[in-house]
C-alpha positions as CSV (number, residue, x, y, z in Angstrom):
1,X,-48.4,8.6,-166.7
2,X,-44.7,8.8,-166.3
3,X,-43.3,12.1,-167.7
4,X,-40.3,11.8,-170.1
5,X,-37.1,12.5,-168.2
6,X,-35.1,15.5,-169.2
7,X,-31.8,13.8,-170.0
8,X,-30.0,10.5,-169.3
9,X,-27.7,12.7,-167.1
10,X,-30.7,13.7,-165.0
11,X,-31.7,10.1,-164.6
12,X,-28.2,9.1,-163.6
13,X,-27.9,12.0,-161.1
14,X,-31.3,11.0,-159.6
15,X,-30.2,7.4,-159.1
16,X,-26.9,8.6,-157.6
17,X,-28.7,10.9,-155.2
18,X,-31.3,8.5,-154.1
19,X,-29.7,5.1,-153.9
20,X,-26.1,5.5,-155.3
21,X,-24.6,4.3,-158.5
22,X,-23.2,1.2,-156.7
23,X,-26.8,-0.1,-157.1
24,X,-26.3,-0.4,-160.8
25,X,-24.7,-3.4,-162.5
26,X,-21.1,-2.8,-163.3
27,X,-21.6,-2.3,-167.0
28,X,-24.4,0.3,-166.4
29,X,-22.4,2.0,-163.7
30,X,-19.4,2.3,-166.0
31,X,-21.7,3.8,-168.7
32,X,-23.2,6.2,-166.1
33,X,-19.8,7.4,-165.0
34,X,-18.7,7.9,-168.6
35,X,-21.8,10.0,-169.3
36,X,-21.3,12.1,-166.2
37,X,-17.7,12.8,-167.1
38,X,-18.6,13.6,-170.7
39,X,-21.9,15.5,-170.5
40,X,-21.5,17.1,-173.9
41,X,-20.4,14.1,-175.8
42,X,-22.5,12.5,-178.6
43,X,-23.5,8.8,-178.5
44,X,-20.8,8.1,-181.0
45,X,-18.2,9.7,-178.8
46,X,-19.4,7.9,-175.7
47,X,-19.4,4.6,-177.7
48,X,-15.8,5.2,-178.6
49,X,-14.8,6.0,-175.0
50,X,-16.4,2.9,-173.5
51,X,-15.6,0.6,-176.5
52,X,-19.2,-0.2,-177.6
53,X,-21.4,0.4,-180.6
54,X,-23.8,3.3,-180.6
55,X,-26.7,0.8,-180.2
56,X,-24.8,-0.7,-177.2
57,X,-24.7,2.7,-175.5
58,X,-28.4,3.3,-176.4
59,X,-29.3,-0.1,-174.8
60,X,-27.5,0.7,-171.6
61,X,-29.0,4.1,-171.4
62,X,-32.4,2.5,-171.9
63,X,-31.7,0.1,-169.0
64,X,-30.6,3.0,-166.8
65,X,-33.8,4.9,-167.7
66,X,-35.9,1.9,-166.7
67,X,-34.2,1.8,-163.3
68,X,-34.7,5.5,-163.0
69,X,-38.5,5.1,-163.7
70,X,-38.9,2.2,-161.3
71,X,-37.0,4.1,-158.6
72,X,-39.0,7.3,-159.1
73,X,-42.3,5.5,-158.9
74,X,-41.2,3.6,-155.8
75,X,-40.1,6.9,-154.1
76,X,-43.2,8.7,-155.1
77,X,-45.4,5.9,-153.8
78,X,-43.6,5.4,-150.5
79,X,-42.3,8.9,-149.9
80,X,-38.8,7.5,-149.6
81,X,-36.8,4.4,-150.7
C-alpha cells in the first residue's frame, strides 16, 4: 500500500529531484513553483497568487500527487527511472 506523502511540497521536491519539474504540464509546474516559493501559505493564499479558486489549487495538487505516486512506484520497482 502506498503510504500517504508528508506534504505536497515533499511530493514536488521528489519530482524535481528525480525527473525535474519540466516533466509536469505547464499549469502543474506553475502551481508547483508557487508552492515551493510560498511553503507556509494556505490554500486560499496560493489560490490568490496563481489566480485560481481553492478547489482549482486542490485539483492541481491532487494531479501532482498522482504523478508523485506513479513516479515513486516506478522508481521503487525499477531501482531508477
